[in-house]
């Protein structure tokens, strides 16, 4: 009986001690709470930042492409035909400058037409002087025709070089990597056309000079013929009858 009471008392005492311990111990362990809205907001912020990074990368790529295109457009044409063009034009000028007889000079032309090609022959000239003047006019006409042929030959010789230069420029223009190269190719093609026009102008001028001198020679020959005829017909007063003493 006593032992059972002692057991009951011990059981009650232990339960009370456990109860006090359970009450006095703080509750540190808690359940984790999932905030769905905050997680979605974090994901959206990360997505927007990633989109901004992509946009900045695309912008940098566009700028790099733009700079590359600008560099390509500013690249110069590696081919140039200006030096050969200048040489051929100088060669044509030298041929024209070697004009025989009557040169391309206004003062020389005026002097020659006042002396060798006068508008009218004044006082009768000696036969030797008339022959010398006619010889000079013939030499001028002949030299002018020769000069015209020399200029034509120079223009024809330039055709081969012009064809080669045109082929090179057209090839460079078709393979141009930028605007500047295409423009430079077009400018040089225009320069080639200008050189051809210069050659054509020189040829036309030389042949026109030859025809002009030949025409002047013919006109002066007609004037010389007229003067010679006038001198022939101007035989003075003619025969005047008079007395003559035959014998002494």
Short mmCIF file of C-alpha atoms in Angstrom, two decimals:
data_model
loop_
_atom_site.label_atom_id
_atom_site.label_comp_id
_atom_site.label_asym_id
_atom_site.label_seq_id
_atom_site.Cartn_x
_atom_site.Cartn_y
_atom_site.Cartn_z
CA UNK A 1 0.00 0.00 0.00
CA UNK A 2 2.71 2.35 0.96
CA UNK A 3 4.75 1.42 -2.01
CA UNK A 4 1.89 2.14 -4.40
CA UNK A 5 1.38 5.55 -2.83
CA UNK A 6 5.05 6.29 -3.22
CA UNK A 7 4.84 5.33 -6.92
CA UNK A 8 1.83 7.53 -7.52
CA UNK A 9 3.55 10.46 -5.81
CA UNK A 10 6.66 9.99 -7.94
CA UNK A 11 4.58 9.81 -11.14
CA UNK A 12 2.74 13.03 -10.25
CA UNK A 13 5.97 14.77 -9.39
CA UNK A 14 7.62 13.71 -12.68
CA UNK A 15 4.68 14.80 -14.78
CA UNK A 16 4.77 18.19 -13.09
CA UNK A 17 8.48 18.56 -13.74
CA UNK A 18 8.04 17.66 -17.39
CA UNK A 19 5.18 20.13 -17.66
CA UNK A 20 7.30 22.93 -16.21
CA UNK A 21 10.21 22.08 -18.53
CA UNK A 22 7.95 22.06 -21.55
CA UNK A 23 6.52 25.43 -20.60
CA UNK A 24 9.89 27.03 -19.78
CA UNK A 25 11.69 25.93 -23.07
CA UNK A 26 11.32 28.62 -25.89
CA UNK A 27 9.85 27.52 -29.20
CA UNK A 28 12.81 28.12 -31.67
CA UNK A 29 11.78 25.64 -34.41
CA UNK A 30 9.26 27.17 -36.94
CA UNK A 31 7.80 26.08 -40.31
CA UNK A 32 9.22 27.86 -43.48
CA UNK A 33 6.59 30.01 -45.29
CA UNK A 34 6.70 30.19 -49.23
CA UNK A 35 5.90 33.66 -50.62
CA UNK A 36 4.81 33.05 -54.22
CA UNK A 37 4.28 36.73 -55.09
CA UNK A 38 7.79 37.69 -54.03
CA UNK A 39 9.26 34.85 -56.08
CA UNK A 40 7.35 35.91 -59.20
CA UNK A 41 8.51 39.50 -58.70
CA UNK A 42 12.14 38.36 -58.44
CA UNK A 43 11.84 36.33 -61.64
CA UNK A 44 10.32 39.31 -63.51
CA UNK A 45 13.11 41.61 -62.34
CA UNK A 46 15.73 39.12 -63.51
CA UNK A 47 13.98 38.75 -66.89
CA UNK A 48 13.89 42.51 -67.38
CA UNK A 49 17.57 42.81 -66.52
CA UNK A 50 18.39 40.04 -68.98
CA UNK A 51 16.37 41.81 -71.67
CA UNK A 52 18.26 45.05 -71.02
CA UNK A 53 21.56 43.20 -71.31
CA UNK A 54 20.44 41.68 -74.64
CA UNK A 55 19.40 45.09 -75.91
CA UNK A 56 22.74 46.61 -74.94
CA UNK A 57 24.58 43.74 -76.63
CA UNK A 58 22.51 44.22 -79.82
CA UNK A 59 23.17 47.96 -79.69
CA UNK A 60 26.91 47.33 -79.43
CA UNK A 61 26.70 44.88 -82.33
CA UNK A 62 24.84 47.45 -84.45
CA UNK A 63 27.44 50.11 -83.64
CA UNK A 64 30.24 47.72 -84.58
CA UNK A 65 28.49 46.94 -87.86
CA UNK A 66 27.99 50.65 -88.54
CA UNK A 67 31.66 51.39 -87.87
CA UNK A 68 32.66 48.50 -90.12
CA UNK A 69 30.44 49.84 -92.91
CA UNK A 70 31.85 53.33 -92.45
CA UNK A 71 35.38 51.99 -92.66
CA UNK A 72 34.43 50.04 -95.80
CA UNK A 73 32.82 53.11 -97.36
CA UNK A 74 35.89 55.21 -96.60
CA UNK A 75 38.33 52.69 -98.08
CA UNK A 76 40.09 54.11 -101.12
CA UNK A 77 40.36 52.40 -104.48
CA UNK A 78 43.70 50.59 -104.82
CA UNK A 79 43.72 51.14 -108.61
CA UNK A 80 44.57 54.48 -110.18
CA UNK A 81 44.96 55.28 -113.91
CA UNK A 82 45.46 59.01 -113.48
CA UNK A 83 49.23 58.89 -114.06
CA UNK A 84 48.93 57.02 -117.41
CA UNK A 85 46.13 59.41 -118.42
CA UNK A 86 48.29 62.44 -117.75
CA UNK A 87 51.17 60.89 -119.69
CA UNK A 88 49.01 60.20 -122.74
CA UNK A 89 47.56 63.72 -122.67
CA UNK A 90 51.06 65.20 -122.44
CA UNK A 91 52.13 63.03 -125.39
CA UNK A 92 49.22 64.35 -127.47
CA UNK A 93 50.10 67.91 -126.48
CA UNK A 94 53.68 67.38 -127.58
CA UNK A 95 52.56 66.13 -130.99
CA UNK A 96 50.25 69.12 -131.40
CA UNK A 97 53.00 71.46 -130.21
CA UNK A 98 55.34 70.16 -132.93
CA UNK A 99 53.18 71.68 -135.66
CA UNK A 100 55.21 72.36 -138.76
CA UNK A 101 55.27 75.71 -140.48
CA UNK A 102 52.36 77.69 -139.14
CA UNK A 103 52.00 76.99 -135.39
CA UNK A 104 48.97 77.32 -133.12
CA UNK A 105 49.67 80.93 -132.21
CA UNK A 106 47.47 83.91 -132.98
CA UNK A 107 50.39 86.26 -133.55
CA UNK A 108 52.13 83.82 -135.89
CA UNK A 109 48.92 83.22 -137.81
CA UNK A 110 48.30 86.95 -138.29
CA UNK A 111 51.87 87.56 -139.43
CA UNK A 112 51.80 84.62 -141.85
CA UNK A 113 48.53 85.71 -143.44
CA UNK A 114 49.79 89.26 -143.84
CA UNK A 115 53.03 88.10 -145.50
CA UNK A 116 52.66 84.66 -147.04
CA UNK A 117 48.88 84.76 -147.53
CA UNK A 118 48.16 88.44 -148.29
CA UNK A 119 44.67 89.46 -149.22
CA UNK A 120 45.91 90.98 -152.44
CA UNK A 121 49.27 91.11 -154.13
CA UNK A 122 50.39 94.70 -154.48
CA UNK A 123 53.31 95.67 -156.63
CA UNK A 124 54.49 93.06 -159.04
CA UNK A 125 56.88 90.64 -157.39
CA UNK A 126 59.79 88.97 -159.00
CA UNK A 127 59.35 85.49 -160.34
CA UNK A 128 61.77 84.15 -157.75
CA UNK A 129 59.81 85.75 -154.88
CA UNK A 130 56.49 84.48 -156.18
CA UNK A 131 57.93 81.00 -156.53
CA UNK A 132 59.35 81.11 -152.97
CA UNK A 133 56.02 82.25 -151.52
CA UNK A 134 54.16 79.50 -153.36
CA UNK A 135 56.68 76.95 -152.10
CA UNK A 136 56.17 78.16 -148.51
CA UNK A 137 52.41 77.86 -148.79
CA UNK A 138 52.71 74.37 -150.22
CA UNK A 139 55.06 73.31 -147.43
CA UNK A 140 52.66 74.67 -144.81
CA UNK A 141 49.76 72.70 -146.29
CA UNK A 142 51.81 69.52 -146.62
CA UNK A 143 53.18 69.83 -143.08
CA UNK A 144 49.70 70.42 -141.70
CA UNK A 145 48.40 67.22 -143.30
CA UNK A 146 51.37 65.33 -141.89
CA UNK A 147 50.73 66.81 -138.45
CA UNK A 148 47.09 65.72 -138.68
CA UNK A 149 48.11 62.16 -139.45
CA UNK A 150 50.58 62.14 -136.55
CA UNK A 151 47.89 63.30 -134.14
CA UNK A 152 45.52 60.65 -135.45
CA UNK A 153 48.22 58.00 -134.98
CA UNK A 154 48.72 59.07 -131.37
CA UNK A 155 44.97 58.86 -130.70
CA UNK A 156 44.79 55.38 -132.24
CA UNK A 157 47.75 54.20 -130.19
CA UNK A 158 45.96 55.34 -127.04
CA UNK A 159 43.03 53.03 -127.78
CA UNK A 160 44.77 49.87 -126.52
CA UNK A 161 45.77 51.50 -123.26
CA UNK A 162 42.28 52.97 -122.87
CA UNK A 163 40.63 49.58 -123.32
CA UNK A 164 42.90 47.98 -120.72
CA UNK A 165 42.29 50.80 -118.26
CA UNK A 166 38.52 50.62 -118.75
CA UNK A 167 38.54 46.86 -118.11
CA UNK A 168 40.52 47.34 -114.90
CA UNK A 169 38.28 50.15 -113.66
CA UNK A 170 35.05 48.27 -114.43
CA UNK A 171 36.37 45.22 -112.58
CA UNK A 172 37.36 47.38 -109.60
CA UNK A 173 33.97 49.08 -109.62
CA UNK A 174 32.10 45.79 -109.62
CA UNK A 175 34.20 44.45 -106.75
CA UNK A 176 34.13 47.72 -104.77
CA UNK A 177 33.55 47.18 -101.03
CA UNK A 178 32.33 50.67 -100.26
CA UNK A 179 30.83 53.84 -101.63
CA UNK A 180 34.13 55.69 -101.92
CA UNK A 181 35.71 52.97 -104.07
CA UNK A 182 32.70 52.94 -106.39
CA UNK A 183 32.76 56.73 -106.68
CA UNK A 184 36.49 56.76 -107.38
CA UNK A 185 36.05 54.12 -110.08
CA UNK A 186 33.33 56.23 -111.69
CA UNK A 187 35.50 59.36 -111.52
CA UNK A 188 38.40 57.62 -113.21
CA UNK A 189 36.11 56.27 -115.93
CA UNK A 190 34.95 59.83 -116.49
CA UNK A 191 38.60 60.91 -116.70
CA UNK A 192 39.16 58.27 -119.38
CA UNK A 193 36.25 59.64 -121.38
CA UNK A 194 37.69 63.13 -120.98
CA UNK A 195 41.05 61.92 -122.31
CA UNK A 196 39.30 60.37 -125.32
CA UNK A 197 37.48 63.65 -125.94
CA UNK A 198 40.80 65.48 -125.70
CA UNK A 199 42.31 63.13 -128.30
CA UNK A 200 39.29 63.60 -130.54
CA UNK A 201 39.53 67.37 -130.15
CA UNK A 202 43.22 67.28 -131.09
CA UNK A 203 42.49 65.16 -134.18
CA UNK A 204 39.66 67.42 -135.35
CA UNK A 205 41.78 70.51 -134.71
CA UNK A 206 44.78 69.13 -136.61
CA UNK A 207 42.70 68.09 -139.61
CA UNK A 208 40.87 71.40 -139.56
CA UNK A 209 44.22 73.20 -139.56
CA UNK A 210 45.36 71.15 -142.56
CA UNK A 211 42.17 71.89 -144.49
CA UNK A 212 42.40 75.58 -143.59
CA UNK A 213 45.98 75.88 -144.80
CA UNK A 214 45.20 73.99 -147.99
CA UNK A 215 42.22 76.25 -148.60
CA UNK A 216 44.38 79.33 -147.95
CA UNK A 217 46.98 77.98 -150.36
CA UNK A 218 44.39 77.52 -153.08
CA UNK A 219 42.95 80.99 -152.50
CA UNK A 220 46.40 82.55 -152.60
CA UNK A 221 47.26 80.61 -155.75
CA UNK A 222 44.20 82.08 -157.38
CA UNK A 223 45.28 85.55 -156.25
CA UNK A 224 48.77 84.95 -157.56
CA UNK A 225 47.38 83.82 -160.88
CA UNK A 226 45.26 86.94 -161.07
CA UNK A 227 48.28 89.15 -160.30
CA UNK A 228 50.40 87.38 -162.90
CA UNK A 229 47.70 87.79 -165.50
CA UNK A 230 47.36 91.48 -164.63
CA UNK A 231 51.11 91.95 -164.98
CA UNK A 232 51.06 90.16 -168.30
CA UNK A 233 48.25 92.25 -169.66
CA UNK A 234 49.76 95.48 -168.36
CA UNK A 235 52.29 95.85 -171.19
CA UNK A 236 52.26 99.66 -171.11
CA UNK A 237 51.20 102.04 -173.90
CA UNK A 238 51.95 99.56 -176.67
CA UNK A 239 53.59 100.30 -180.01
CA UNK A 240 54.05 103.93 -180.92
CA UNK A 241 54.94 104.63 -184.62
CA UNK A 242 57.84 106.92 -185.28
CA UNK A 243 60.46 107.73 -187.89
CA UNK A 244 63.51 105.68 -188.13
CA UNK A 245 66.68 106.47 -190.06
CA UNK A 246 67.93 103.41 -191.80
CA UNK A 247 71.02 104.71 -193.61
CA UNK A 248 73.50 107.44 -193.09
#
